[in-house]
mmCIF file of C-alpha atoms in Angstrom:
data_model
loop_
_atom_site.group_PDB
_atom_site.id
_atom_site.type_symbol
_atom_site.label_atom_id
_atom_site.label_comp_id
_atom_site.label_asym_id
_atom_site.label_seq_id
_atom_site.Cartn_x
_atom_site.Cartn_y
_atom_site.Cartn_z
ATOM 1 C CA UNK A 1 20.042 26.103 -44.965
ATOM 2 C CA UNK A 2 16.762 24.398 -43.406
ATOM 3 C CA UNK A 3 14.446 26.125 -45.429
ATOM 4 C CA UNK A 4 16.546 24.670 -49.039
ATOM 5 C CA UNK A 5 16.527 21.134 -46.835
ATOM 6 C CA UNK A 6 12.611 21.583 -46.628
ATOM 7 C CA UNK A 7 12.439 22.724 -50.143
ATOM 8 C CA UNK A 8 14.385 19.957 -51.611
ATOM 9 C CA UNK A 9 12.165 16.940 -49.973
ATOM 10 C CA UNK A 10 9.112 18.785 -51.060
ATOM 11 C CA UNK A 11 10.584 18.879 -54.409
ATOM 12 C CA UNK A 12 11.121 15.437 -54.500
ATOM 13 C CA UNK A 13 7.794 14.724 -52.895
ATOM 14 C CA UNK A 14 5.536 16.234 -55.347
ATOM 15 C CA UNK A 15 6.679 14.320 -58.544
ATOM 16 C CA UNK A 16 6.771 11.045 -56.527
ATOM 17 C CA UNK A 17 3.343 11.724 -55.576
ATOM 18 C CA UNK A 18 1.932 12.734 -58.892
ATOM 19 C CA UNK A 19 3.828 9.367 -60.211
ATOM 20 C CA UNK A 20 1.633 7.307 -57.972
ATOM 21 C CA UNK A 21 -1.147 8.896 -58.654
ATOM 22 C CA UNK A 22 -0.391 9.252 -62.440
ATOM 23 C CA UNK A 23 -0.358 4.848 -62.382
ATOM 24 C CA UNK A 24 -2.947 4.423 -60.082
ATOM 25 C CA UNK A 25 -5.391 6.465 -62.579
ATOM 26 C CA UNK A 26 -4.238 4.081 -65.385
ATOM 27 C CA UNK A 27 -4.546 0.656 -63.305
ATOM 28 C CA UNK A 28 -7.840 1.484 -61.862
ATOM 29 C CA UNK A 29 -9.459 4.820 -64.093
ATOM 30 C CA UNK A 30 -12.936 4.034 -62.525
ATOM 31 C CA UNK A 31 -12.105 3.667 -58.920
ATOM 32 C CA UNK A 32 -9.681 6.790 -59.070
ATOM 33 C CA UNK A 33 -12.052 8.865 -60.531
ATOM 34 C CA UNK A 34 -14.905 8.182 -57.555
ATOM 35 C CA UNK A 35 -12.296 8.673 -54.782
ATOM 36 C CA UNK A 36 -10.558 11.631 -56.364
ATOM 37 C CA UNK A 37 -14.444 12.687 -56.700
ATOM 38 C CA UNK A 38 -15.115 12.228 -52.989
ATOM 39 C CA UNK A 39 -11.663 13.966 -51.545
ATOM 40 C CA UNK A 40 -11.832 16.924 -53.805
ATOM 41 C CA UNK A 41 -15.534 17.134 -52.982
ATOM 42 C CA UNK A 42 -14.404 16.524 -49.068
ATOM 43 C CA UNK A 43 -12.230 19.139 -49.679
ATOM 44 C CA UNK A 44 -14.658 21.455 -50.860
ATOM 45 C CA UNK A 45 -16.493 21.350 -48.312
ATOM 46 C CA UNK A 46 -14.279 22.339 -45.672
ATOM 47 C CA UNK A 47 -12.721 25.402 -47.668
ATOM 48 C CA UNK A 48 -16.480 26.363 -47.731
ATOM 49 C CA UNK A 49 -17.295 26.465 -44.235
ATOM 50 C CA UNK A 50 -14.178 27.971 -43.508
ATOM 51 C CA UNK A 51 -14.329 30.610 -46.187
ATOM 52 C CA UNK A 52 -17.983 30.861 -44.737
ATOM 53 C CA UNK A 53 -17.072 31.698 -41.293
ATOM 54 C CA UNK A 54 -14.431 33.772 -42.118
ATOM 55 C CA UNK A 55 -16.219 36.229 -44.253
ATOM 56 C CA UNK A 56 -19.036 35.717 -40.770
ATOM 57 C CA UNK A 57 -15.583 36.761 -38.646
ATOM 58 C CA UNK A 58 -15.017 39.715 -41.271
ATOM 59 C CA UNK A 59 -18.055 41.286 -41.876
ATOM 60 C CA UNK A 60 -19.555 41.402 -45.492
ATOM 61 C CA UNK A 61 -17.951 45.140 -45.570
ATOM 62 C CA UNK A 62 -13.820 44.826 -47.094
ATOM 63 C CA UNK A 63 -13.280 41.195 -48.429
ATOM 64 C CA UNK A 64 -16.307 39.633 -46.374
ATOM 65 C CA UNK A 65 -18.719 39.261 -49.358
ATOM 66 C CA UNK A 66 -15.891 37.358 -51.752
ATOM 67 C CA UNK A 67 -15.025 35.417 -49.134
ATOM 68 C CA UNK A 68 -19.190 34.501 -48.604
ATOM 69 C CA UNK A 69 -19.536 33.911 -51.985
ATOM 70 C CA UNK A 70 -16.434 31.896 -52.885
ATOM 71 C CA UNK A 71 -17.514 29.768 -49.349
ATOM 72 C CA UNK A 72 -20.706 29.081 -50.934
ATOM 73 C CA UNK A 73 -19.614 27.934 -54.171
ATOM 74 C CA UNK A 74 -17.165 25.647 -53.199
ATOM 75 C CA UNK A 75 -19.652 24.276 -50.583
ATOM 76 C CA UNK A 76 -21.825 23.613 -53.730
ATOM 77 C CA UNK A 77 -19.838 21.931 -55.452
ATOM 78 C CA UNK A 78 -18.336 19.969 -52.802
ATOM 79 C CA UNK A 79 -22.009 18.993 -52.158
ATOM 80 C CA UNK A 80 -22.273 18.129 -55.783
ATOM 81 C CA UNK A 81 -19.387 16.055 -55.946
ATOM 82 C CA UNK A 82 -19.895 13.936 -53.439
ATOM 83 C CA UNK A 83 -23.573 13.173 -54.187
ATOM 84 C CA UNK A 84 -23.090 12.832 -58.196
ATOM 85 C CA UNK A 85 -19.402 11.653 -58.456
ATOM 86 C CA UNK A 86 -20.181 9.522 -62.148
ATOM 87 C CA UNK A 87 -21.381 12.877 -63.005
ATOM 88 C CA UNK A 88 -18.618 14.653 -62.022
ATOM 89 C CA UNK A 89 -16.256 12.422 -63.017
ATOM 90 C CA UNK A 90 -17.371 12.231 -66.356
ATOM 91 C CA UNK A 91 -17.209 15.867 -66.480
ATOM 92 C CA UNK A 92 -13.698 15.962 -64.696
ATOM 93 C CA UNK A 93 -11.669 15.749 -68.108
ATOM 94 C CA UNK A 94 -13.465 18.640 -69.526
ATOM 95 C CA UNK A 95 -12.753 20.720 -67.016
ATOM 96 C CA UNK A 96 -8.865 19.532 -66.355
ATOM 97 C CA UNK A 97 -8.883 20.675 -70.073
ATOM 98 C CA UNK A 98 -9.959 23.913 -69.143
ATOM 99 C CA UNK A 99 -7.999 24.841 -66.569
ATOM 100 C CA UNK A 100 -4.631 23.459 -68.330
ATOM 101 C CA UNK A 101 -5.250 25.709 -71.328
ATOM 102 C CA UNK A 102 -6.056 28.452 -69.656
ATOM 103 C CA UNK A 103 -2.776 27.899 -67.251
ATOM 104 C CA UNK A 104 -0.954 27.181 -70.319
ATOM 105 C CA UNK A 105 -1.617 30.338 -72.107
ATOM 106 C CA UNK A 106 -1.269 31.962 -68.672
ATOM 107 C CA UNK A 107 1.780 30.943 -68.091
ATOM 108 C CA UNK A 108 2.761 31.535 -71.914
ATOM 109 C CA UNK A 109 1.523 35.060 -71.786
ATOM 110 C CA UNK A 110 4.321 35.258 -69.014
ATOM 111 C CA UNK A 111 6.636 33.600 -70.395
ATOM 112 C CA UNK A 112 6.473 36.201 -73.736
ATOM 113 C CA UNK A 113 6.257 39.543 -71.862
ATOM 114 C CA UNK A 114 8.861 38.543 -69.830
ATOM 115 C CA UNK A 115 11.435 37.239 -72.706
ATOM 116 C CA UNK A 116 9.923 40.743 -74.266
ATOM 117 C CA UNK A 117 11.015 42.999 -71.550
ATOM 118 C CA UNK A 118 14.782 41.101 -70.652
ATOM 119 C CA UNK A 119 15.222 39.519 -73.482
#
């Protein structure tokens, strides 16, 4: 019974949340788009160093050199948002374009195979 008490205020969280940040982005597109810039690159960063010193922790042999190489891209781009964030942001649409079609189809492709195998 917690766990479904958890789930339901996280349910309710996220679409409150994305309602915010769904007006903010209209009020103030320019300001959003620098600080959502700067905390994604923030972000970035810190999966990077920790993916980093994990794959250090793991050894390059198993799932060492992913986790090196996924550490330093993200610490790349984390770098490279928060030192170009008009460039990024600029480039932000395209690539929120990207990713929703490819989830889309993704999660269409799903959808299909599994209305295909249960009808």
């Amino acid at each position: 019974m917690q766990f479904y008490q958890k789930s339901r205020s996280s349910r309710l969280l996220s679409p409150l949340l994305c309602v915010v940040l769904g007006v903010l982005l209209l009020l103030w597109p320019g300001v959003s788009l620098l600080t959502v810039c700067y905390l994604l690159g923030g972000l970035l960063i810190v999966f990077g160093l920790w993916q980093t010193v994990r794959s250090a922790v793991y050894g390059l042999a198993y799932w060492g050199a992913l986790m090196l190489s996924i550490g330093v891209l993200s610490l790349f781009l984390g770098v490279g948002l928060v030192l170009f964030p008009r460039v990024a942001s600029s480039l932000l649409p395209i690539m929120l374009g990207i990713g929703l079609l490819i989830d889309g189809v993704t999660r269409l492709s799903f959808a299909l195979r599994f209305w295909q195998l249960y009808g």
